[in-house]
Coordinates of C-alpha atoms in Angstrom, one line a residue:
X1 CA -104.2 22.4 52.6
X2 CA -100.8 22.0 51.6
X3 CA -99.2 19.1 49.9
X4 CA -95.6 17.2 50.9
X5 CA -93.7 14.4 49.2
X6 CA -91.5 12.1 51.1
X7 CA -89.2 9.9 49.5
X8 CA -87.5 6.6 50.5
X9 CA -84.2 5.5 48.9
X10 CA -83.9 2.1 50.1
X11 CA -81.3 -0.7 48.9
X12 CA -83.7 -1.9 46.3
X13 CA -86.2 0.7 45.2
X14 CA -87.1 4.0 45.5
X15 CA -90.7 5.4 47.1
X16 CA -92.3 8.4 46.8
X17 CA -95.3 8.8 49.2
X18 CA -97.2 12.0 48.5
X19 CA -99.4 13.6 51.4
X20 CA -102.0 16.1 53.3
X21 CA -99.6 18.1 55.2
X22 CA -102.1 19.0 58.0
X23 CA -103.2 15.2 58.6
X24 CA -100.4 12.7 56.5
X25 CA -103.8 11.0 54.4
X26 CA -101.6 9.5 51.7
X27 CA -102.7 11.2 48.6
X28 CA -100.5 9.4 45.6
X29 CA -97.8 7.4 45.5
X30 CA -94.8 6.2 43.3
X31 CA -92.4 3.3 42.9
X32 CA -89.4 2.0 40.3
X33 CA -86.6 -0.3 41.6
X34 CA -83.0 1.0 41.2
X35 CA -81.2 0.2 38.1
X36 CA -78.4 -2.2 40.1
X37 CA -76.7 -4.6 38.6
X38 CA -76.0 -8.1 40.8
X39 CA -72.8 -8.7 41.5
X40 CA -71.4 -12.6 41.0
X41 CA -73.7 -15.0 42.9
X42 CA -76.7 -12.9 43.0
X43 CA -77.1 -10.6 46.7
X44 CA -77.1 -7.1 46.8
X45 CA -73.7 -5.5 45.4
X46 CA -71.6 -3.3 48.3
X47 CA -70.8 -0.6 45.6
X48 CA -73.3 1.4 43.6
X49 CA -73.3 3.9 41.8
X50 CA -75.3 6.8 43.0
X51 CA -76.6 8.0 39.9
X52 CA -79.2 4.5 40.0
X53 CA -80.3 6.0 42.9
X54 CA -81.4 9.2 40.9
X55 CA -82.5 7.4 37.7
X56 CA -85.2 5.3 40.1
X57 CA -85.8 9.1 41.9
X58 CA -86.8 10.0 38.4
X59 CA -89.1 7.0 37.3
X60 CA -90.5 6.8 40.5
X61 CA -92.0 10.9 40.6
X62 CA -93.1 9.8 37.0
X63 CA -96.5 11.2 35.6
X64 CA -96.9 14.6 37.3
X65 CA -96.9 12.2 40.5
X66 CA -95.0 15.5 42.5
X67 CA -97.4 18.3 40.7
X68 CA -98.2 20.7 43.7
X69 CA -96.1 19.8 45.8
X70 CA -94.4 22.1 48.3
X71 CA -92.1 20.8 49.9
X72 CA -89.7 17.2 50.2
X73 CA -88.3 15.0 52.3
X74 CA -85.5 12.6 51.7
X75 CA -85.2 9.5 53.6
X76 CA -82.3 7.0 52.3
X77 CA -80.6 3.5 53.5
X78 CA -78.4 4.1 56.5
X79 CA -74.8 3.4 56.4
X80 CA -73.8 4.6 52.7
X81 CA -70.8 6.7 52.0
X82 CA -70.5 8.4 49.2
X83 CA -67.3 9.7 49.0
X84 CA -66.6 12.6 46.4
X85 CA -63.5 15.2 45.1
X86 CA -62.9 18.6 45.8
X87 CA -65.5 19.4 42.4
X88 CA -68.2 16.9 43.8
X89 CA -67.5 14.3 41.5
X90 CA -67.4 10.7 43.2
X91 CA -64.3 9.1 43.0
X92 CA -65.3 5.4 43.5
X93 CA -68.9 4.0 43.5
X94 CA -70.9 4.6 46.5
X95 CA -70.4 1.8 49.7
X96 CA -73.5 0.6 51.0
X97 CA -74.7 -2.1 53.3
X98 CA -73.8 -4.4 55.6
X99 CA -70.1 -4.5 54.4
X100 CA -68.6 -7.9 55.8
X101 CA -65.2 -6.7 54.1
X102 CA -64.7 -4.5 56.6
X103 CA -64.6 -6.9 59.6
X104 CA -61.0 -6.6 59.8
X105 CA -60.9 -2.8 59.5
X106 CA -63.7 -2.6 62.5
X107 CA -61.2 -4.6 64.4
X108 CA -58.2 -2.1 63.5
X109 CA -60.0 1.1 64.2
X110 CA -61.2 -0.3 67.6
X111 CA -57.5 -0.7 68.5
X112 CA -56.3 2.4 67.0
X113 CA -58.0 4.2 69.3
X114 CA -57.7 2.5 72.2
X115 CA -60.1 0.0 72.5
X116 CA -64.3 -0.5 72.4
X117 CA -64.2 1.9 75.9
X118 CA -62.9 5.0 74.0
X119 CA -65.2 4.2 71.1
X120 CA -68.1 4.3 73.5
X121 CA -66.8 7.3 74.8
X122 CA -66.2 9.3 71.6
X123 CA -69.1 8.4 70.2
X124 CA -71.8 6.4 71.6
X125 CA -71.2 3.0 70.1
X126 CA -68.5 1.2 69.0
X127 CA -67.3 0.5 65.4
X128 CA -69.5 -2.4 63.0
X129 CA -68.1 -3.7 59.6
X130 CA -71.5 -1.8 58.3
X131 CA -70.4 1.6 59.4
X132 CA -69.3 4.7 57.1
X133 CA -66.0 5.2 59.6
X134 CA -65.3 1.7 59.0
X135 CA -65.5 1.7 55.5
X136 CA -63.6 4.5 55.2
X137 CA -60.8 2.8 57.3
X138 CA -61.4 -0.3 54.1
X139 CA -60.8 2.7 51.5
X140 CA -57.7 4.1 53.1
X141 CA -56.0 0.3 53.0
X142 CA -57.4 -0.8 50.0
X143 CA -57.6 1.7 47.3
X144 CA -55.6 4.7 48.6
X145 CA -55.7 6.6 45.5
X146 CA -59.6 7.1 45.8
X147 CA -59.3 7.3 49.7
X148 CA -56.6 10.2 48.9
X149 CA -58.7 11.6 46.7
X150 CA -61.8 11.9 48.9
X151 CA -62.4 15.5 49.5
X152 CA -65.9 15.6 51.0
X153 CA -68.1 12.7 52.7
X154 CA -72.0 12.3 52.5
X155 CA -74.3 9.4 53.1
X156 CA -77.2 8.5 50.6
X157 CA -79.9 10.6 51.8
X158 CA -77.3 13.5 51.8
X159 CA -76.0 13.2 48.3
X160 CA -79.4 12.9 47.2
X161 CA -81.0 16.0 49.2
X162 CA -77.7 18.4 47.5
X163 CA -78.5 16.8 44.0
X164 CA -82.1 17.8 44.5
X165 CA -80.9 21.4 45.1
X166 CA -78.4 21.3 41.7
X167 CA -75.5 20.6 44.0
X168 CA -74.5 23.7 45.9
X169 CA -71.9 24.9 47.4
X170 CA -73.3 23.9 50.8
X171 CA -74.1 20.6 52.1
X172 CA -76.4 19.3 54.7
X173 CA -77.1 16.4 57.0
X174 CA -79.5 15.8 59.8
X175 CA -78.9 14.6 63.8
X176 CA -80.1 11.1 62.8
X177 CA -78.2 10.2 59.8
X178 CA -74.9 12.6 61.3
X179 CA -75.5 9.8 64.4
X180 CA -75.2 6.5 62.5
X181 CA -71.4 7.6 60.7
X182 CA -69.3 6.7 63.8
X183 CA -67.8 9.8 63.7
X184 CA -70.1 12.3 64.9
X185 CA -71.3 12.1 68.4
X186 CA -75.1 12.3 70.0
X187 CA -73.9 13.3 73.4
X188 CA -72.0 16.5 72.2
X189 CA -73.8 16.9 69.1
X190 CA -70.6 17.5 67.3
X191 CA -68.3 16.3 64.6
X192 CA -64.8 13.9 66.0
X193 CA -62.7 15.0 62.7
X194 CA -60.0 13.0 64.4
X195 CA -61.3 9.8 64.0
X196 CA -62.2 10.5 60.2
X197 CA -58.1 11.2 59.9
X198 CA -57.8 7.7 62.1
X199 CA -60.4 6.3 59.5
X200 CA -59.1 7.9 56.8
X201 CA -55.9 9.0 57.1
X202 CA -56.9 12.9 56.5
X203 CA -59.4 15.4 57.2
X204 CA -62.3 16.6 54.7
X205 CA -65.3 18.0 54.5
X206 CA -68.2 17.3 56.2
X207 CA -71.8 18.3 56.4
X208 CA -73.1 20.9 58.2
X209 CA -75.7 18.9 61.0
X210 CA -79.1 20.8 60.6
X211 CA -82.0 21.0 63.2
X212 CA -85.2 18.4 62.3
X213 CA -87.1 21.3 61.3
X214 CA -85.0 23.8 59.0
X215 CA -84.5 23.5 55.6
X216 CA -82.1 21.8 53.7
X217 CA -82.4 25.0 51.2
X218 CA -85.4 25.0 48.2
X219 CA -84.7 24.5 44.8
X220 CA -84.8 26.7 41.8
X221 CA -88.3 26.2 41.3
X222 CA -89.1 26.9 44.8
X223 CA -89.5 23.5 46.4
X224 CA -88.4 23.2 49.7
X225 CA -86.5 20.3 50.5
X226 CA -86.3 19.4 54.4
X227 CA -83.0 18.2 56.6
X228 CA -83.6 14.3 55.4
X229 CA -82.5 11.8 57.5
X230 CA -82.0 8.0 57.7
X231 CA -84.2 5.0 56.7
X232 CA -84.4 3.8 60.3
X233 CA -85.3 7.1 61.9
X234 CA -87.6 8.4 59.1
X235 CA -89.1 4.9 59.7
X236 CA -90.1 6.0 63.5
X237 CA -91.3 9.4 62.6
X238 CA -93.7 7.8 60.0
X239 CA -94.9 5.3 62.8
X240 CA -95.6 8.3 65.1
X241 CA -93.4 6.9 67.9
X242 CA -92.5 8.4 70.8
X243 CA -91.2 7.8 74.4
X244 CA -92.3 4.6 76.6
X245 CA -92.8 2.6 72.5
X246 CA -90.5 0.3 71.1
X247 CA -89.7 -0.9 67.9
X248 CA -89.0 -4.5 67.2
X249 CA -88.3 -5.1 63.4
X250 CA -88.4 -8.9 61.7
X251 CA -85.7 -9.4 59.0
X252 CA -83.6 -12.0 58.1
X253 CA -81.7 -10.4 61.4
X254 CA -83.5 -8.3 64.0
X255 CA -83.6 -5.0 65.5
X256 CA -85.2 -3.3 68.3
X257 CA -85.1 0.5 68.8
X258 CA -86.8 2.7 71.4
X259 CA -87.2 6.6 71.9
X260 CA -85.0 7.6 74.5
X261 CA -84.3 11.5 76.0
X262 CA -80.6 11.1 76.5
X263 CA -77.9 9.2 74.3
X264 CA -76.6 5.8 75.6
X265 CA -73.0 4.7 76.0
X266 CA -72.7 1.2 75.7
X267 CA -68.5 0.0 75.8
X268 CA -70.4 -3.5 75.2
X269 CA -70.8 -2.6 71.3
X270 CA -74.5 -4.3 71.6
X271 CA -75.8 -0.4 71.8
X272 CA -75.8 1.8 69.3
X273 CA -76.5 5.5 69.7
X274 CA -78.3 7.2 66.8
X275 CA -80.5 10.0 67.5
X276 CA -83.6 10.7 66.1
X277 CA -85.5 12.5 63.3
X278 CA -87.3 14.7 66.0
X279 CA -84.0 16.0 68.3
X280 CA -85.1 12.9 70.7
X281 CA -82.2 9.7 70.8
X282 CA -83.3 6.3 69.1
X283 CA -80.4 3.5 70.7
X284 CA -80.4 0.1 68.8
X285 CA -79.6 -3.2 69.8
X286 CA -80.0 -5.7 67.0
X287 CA -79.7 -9.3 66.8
X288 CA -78.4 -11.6 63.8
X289 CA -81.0 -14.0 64.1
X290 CA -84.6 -13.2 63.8
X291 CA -86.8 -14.8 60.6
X292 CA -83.3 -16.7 59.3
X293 CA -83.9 -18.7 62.9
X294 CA -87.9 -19.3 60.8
X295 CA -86.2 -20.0 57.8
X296 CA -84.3 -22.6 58.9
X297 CA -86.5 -24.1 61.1
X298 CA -89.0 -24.7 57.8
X299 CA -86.1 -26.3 56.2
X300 CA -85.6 -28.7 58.5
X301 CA -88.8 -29.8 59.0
X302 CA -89.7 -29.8 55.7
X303 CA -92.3 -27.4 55.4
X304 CA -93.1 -25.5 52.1
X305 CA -93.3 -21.5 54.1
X306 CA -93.3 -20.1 57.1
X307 CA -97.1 -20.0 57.2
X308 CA -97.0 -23.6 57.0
X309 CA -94.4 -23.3 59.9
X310 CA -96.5 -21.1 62.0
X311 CA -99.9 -23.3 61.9
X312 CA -97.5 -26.3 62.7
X313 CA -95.9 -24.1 66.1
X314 CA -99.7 -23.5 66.7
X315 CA -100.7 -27.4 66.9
X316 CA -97.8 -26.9 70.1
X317 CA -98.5 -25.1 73.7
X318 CA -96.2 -22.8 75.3
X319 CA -92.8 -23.7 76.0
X320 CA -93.1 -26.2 73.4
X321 CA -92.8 -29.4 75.9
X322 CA -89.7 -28.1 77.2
X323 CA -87.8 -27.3 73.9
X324 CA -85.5 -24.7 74.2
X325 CA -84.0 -22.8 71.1
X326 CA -81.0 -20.8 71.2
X327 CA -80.9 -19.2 68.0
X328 CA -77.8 -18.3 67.4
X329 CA -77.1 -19.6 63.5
X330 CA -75.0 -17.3 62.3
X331 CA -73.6 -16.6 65.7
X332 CA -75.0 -13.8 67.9
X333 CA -74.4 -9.8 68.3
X334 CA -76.9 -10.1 71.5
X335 CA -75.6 -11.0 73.2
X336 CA -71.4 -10.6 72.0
X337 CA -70.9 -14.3 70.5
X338 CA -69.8 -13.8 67.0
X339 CA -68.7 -17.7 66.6
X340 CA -71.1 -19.8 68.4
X341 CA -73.9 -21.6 66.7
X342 CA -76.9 -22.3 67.8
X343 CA -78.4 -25.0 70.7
X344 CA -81.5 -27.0 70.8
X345 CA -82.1 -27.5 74.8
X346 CA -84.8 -29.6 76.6
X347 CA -84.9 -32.9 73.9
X348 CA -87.1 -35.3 75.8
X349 CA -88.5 -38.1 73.7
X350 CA -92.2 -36.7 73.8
X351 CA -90.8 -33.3 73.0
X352 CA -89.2 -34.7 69.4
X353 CA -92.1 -34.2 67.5
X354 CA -92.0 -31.6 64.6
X355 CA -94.9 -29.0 65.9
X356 CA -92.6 -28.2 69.4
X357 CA -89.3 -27.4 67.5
X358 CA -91.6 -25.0 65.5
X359 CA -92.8 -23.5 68.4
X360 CA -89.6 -23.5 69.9
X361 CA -88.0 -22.0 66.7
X362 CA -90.6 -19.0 67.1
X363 CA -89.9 -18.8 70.8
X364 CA -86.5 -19.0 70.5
X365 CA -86.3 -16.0 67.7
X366 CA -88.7 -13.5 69.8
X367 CA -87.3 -14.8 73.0
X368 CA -83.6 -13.2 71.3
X369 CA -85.4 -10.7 70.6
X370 CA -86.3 -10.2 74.2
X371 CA -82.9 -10.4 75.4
X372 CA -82.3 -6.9 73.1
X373 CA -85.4 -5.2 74.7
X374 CA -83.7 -5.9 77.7
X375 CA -80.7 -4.6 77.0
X376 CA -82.7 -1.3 76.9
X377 CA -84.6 -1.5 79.6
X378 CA -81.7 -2.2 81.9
X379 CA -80.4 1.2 80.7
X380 CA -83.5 2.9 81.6
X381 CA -85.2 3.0 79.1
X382 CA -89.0 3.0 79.3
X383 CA -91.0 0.4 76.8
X384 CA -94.6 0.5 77.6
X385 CA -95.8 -1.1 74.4
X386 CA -93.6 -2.3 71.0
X387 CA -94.6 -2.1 67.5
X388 CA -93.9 -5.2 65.6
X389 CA -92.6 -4.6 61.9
X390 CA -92.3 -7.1 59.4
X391 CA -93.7 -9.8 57.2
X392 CA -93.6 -12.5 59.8
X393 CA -95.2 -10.3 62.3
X394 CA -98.4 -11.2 60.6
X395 CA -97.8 -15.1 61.1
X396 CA -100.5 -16.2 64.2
X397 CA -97.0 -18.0 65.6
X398 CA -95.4 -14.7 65.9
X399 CA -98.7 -12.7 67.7
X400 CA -99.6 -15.6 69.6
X401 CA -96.7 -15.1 71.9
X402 CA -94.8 -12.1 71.3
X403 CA -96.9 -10.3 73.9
X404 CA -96.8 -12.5 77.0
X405 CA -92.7 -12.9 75.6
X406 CA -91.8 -9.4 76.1
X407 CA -94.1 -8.5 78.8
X408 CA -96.2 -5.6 76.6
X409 CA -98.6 -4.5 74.7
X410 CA -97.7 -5.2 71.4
X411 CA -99.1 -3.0 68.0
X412 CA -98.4 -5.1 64.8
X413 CA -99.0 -1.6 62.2
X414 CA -100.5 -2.2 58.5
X415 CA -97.9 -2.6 56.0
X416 CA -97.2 0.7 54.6
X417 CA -94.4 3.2 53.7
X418 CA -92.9 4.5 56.6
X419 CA -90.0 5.5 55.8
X420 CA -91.3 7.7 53.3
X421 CA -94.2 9.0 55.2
X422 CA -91.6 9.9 57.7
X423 CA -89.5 11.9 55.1
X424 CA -93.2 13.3 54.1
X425 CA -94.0 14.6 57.6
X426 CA -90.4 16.2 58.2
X427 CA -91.1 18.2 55.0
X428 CA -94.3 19.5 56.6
X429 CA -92.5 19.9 59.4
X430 CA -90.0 21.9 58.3
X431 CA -92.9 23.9 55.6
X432 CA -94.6 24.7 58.4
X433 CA -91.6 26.4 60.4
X434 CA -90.7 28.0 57.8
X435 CA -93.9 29.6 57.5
X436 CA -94.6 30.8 61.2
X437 CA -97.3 28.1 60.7
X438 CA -95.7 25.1 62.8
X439 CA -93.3 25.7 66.2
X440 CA -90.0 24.4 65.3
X441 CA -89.9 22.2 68.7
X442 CA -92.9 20.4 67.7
X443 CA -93.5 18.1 64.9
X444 CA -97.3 18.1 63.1
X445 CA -99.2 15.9 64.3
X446 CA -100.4 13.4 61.7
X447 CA -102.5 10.3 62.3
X448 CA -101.4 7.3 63.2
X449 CA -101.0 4.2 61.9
X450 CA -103.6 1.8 61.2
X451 CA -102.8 -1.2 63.4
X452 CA -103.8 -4.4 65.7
X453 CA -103.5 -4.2 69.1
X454 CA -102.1 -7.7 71.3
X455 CA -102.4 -7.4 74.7
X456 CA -100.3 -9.7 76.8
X457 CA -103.7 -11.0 79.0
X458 CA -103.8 -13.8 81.0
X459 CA -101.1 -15.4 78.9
X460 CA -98.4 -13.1 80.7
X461 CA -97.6 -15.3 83.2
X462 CA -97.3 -18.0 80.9
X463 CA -94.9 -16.2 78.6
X464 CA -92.9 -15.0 81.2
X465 CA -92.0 -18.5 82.5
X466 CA -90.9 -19.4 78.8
X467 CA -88.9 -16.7 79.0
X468 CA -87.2 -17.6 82.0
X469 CA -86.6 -21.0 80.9
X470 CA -84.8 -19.3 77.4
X471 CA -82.7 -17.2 79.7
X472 CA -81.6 -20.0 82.0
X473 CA -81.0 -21.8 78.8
X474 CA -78.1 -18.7 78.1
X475 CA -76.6 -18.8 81.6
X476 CA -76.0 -22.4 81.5
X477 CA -74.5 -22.8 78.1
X478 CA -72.6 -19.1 78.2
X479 CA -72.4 -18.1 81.4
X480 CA -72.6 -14.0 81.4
X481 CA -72.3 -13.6 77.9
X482 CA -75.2 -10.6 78.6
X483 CA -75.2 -8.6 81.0
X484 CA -77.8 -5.9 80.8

């Protein structure tokens, strides 16, 4: 039996997740949040230092938590750049996040290259304020001494995976984390150095893009420390998905993801193109509105939590008498309506009571949700059943009707650390190929994750009406604002 550690680098905190390499059983674990200080007003700050990243690292793997451990896998939050000099020294603190200040910038670099078309083109998807060409294009017209400065660019999981190694002279990224930078293409599987000097406004150095199962290199002590790869696809490893499953994810926005055999290009921008951890394709389609849409709801009506708001949706049927929530509060990226707001359809005077706009709220949010899955499926991809992720995917509201809503059989997985189990199991991937033990084409197979199982049933009919009645909501109030 041989013994992996995966670890997950998220915003707040890191993980460590230590497991069986031959069947992932979970054997220890470790925790510590990052040493961050809030920036004015509380939130998460959009610059960190990368060194609280490795002071949580160490806290976390505290206690002889990593002691026989063979081999690592890194796993970190997706669009981070860490930019550094010609020694390997950062120049500014890392920029990580959903990076609003970079609106502007997303909007310049789609017309410095000619429009959301050639993005697509280039590179699957086209540019977000959250993404590391986008920032970069912030650095270059914001602080050009540190954007002249920059040398060399690596993302979170990157930086962390060649600090792990004592920083050599070599640096590494995987397919997955390569896919989410905006300059590095799925389709060809190869670096666009131009748009970096677009972004930029010079070339530097890159990482070299490593196969799912090779090594990243192994340390000193002789730990092997695998490719690493985002949050999001280390996530879907961990879960064990493959193609035909779906991924729908509750935040404050949402997210739906999919396993795919080809890369998508999407000129619409709702599309984005990442590949996966495995040398499969993962597109996302996400949506600003998911358990905000809850949120606000409860705050409306009054109630303490959104358990209190799901047992009042409950005390409502179907199609909550005819209510019909757009949920669009903070305006919408699924569909492509930045500055709308949200609409309340269907008021009828024995529809305005306070248990139907709860339902509707729910509704309305998985019902958006819908719209993204469909966005999918109209580009051929397969979704035979989704996996639900989240706190609010345990409210009865949200399981009572997500699977007559999006027309599947719907798996609602244990909480647990799947990012990090993910990183765990592409270290035992990438032990075993480097052993002869494990074919390099084929991850190990580990078992899966613990979860309900909500069948759409007699309810599908049901659900698919209240769908309709959501989508003929959209038409009428903007008319072909998606088209899928």
């Amino acid at each position: 039996m041989g013994i992996v550690a995966g670890l997950d680098s998220s915003p707040d905190f890191t993980r460590i997740v230590v497991c069986d390499s031959d069947t992932g059983a979970v054997l220890r674990q470790g925790y510590a949040p990052h040493p961050l200080e809030s920036p004015e007003g509380g939130g998460r700050p959009a610059d960190v230092d990368p060194q609280a990243w490795l002071l949580s690292l160490g806290e976390a793997a505290g206690g002889g938590l990593l002691e026989g451990v063979q081999a690592i896998g890194v796993s970190a939050q997706a669009n981070s750049v860490v930019p550094l000099d010609a020694q390997g020294n950062t120049v500014r603190p890392a920029m990580v996040g959903g990076d609003k200040r970079a609106q502007v910038a997303a909007a310049d670099l789609i017309d410095g290259l000619g429009g959301r078309e050639a993005w697509a083109q280039a590179v699957g998807s086209v540019p977000q304020a959250a993404q590391p060409v986008t920032k970069l294009r912030w650095l270059a017209r914001n602080e050009p001494d540190a954007a002249a400065r920059t040398a060399v660019l690596l993302q979170a999981h990157d930086w962390l995976v060649w600090q792990l190694l004592g920083r050599p002279t070599r640096r590494t990224t995987d397919r997955g984390g390569a896919s989410g930078t905006g300059y590095w293409s799925a389709a060809s599987g190869g670096y666009r150095p131009d748009l970096v000097e677009l972004a930029l406004g010079h070339q530097v150095m890159l990482p070299e893009v490593i196969g799912p199962a090779e090594a990243a290199g192994t340390t000193p002590e002789g730990l092997l420390i695998s490719a690493g790869t985002g949050e999001t696809q280390a996530a879907a490893f961990g879960l064990g998905i493959g193609l035909g499953d779906a991924v729908v994810s509750l935040g404050a926005s949402g997210s739906v993801m999919a396993v795919h055999t080809e890369p998508l290009v999407d000129q619409s921008g709702m599309i984005t193109a990442l590949a996966d951890a495995t040398g499969m394709h993962l597109p996302v389609v996400t949506t600003l509105n998911a358990v905000r849409t809850l949120r606000g709801a409860a705050e409306l009506l009054g109630v303490p939590d959104l358990e209190s708001l799901s047992e009042l949706a409950m005390k409502s049927t179907p199609g909550a008498h005819g209510l019909v929530l757009l949920p669009y509060l903070e305006g919408e990226r699924t569909p492509n309506l930045p500055h709308t707001a949200g609409t309340l359809a269907g008021l009828r005077r024995e529809s305005m009571r306070p248990e139907h706009l709860a339902r509707a709220a729910f509704e309305g949010m998985l019902c958006g949700l819908g719209d993204a899955l469909d966005v999918l499926r109209g580009r051929g991809v397969e979704v035979r059943r989704v996996f639900l992720l989240g706190a609010a995917a345990e409210l009865p509201a949200v399981q009572a009707s997500a699977p007559a809503l999006f027309g599947t059989q719907v798996v609602v997985p244990q909480p647990a650390d799947y990012a990090a189990i993910g990183s765990a199991r592409q270290a035992a991937w990438a032990l075993g190929a480097s052993q002869g033990s494990l074919d390099p084409r084929t991850p190990p197979v580990w078992q899966g994750a613990v979860a309900q199982v909500l069948e759409p049933g007699e309810e599908l009919a049901v659900g698919q009406a209240v769908r309709q009645q959501f989508v003929s909501v959209r038409e009428q109030t903007h008319p072909g604002a998606l088209r899928t």
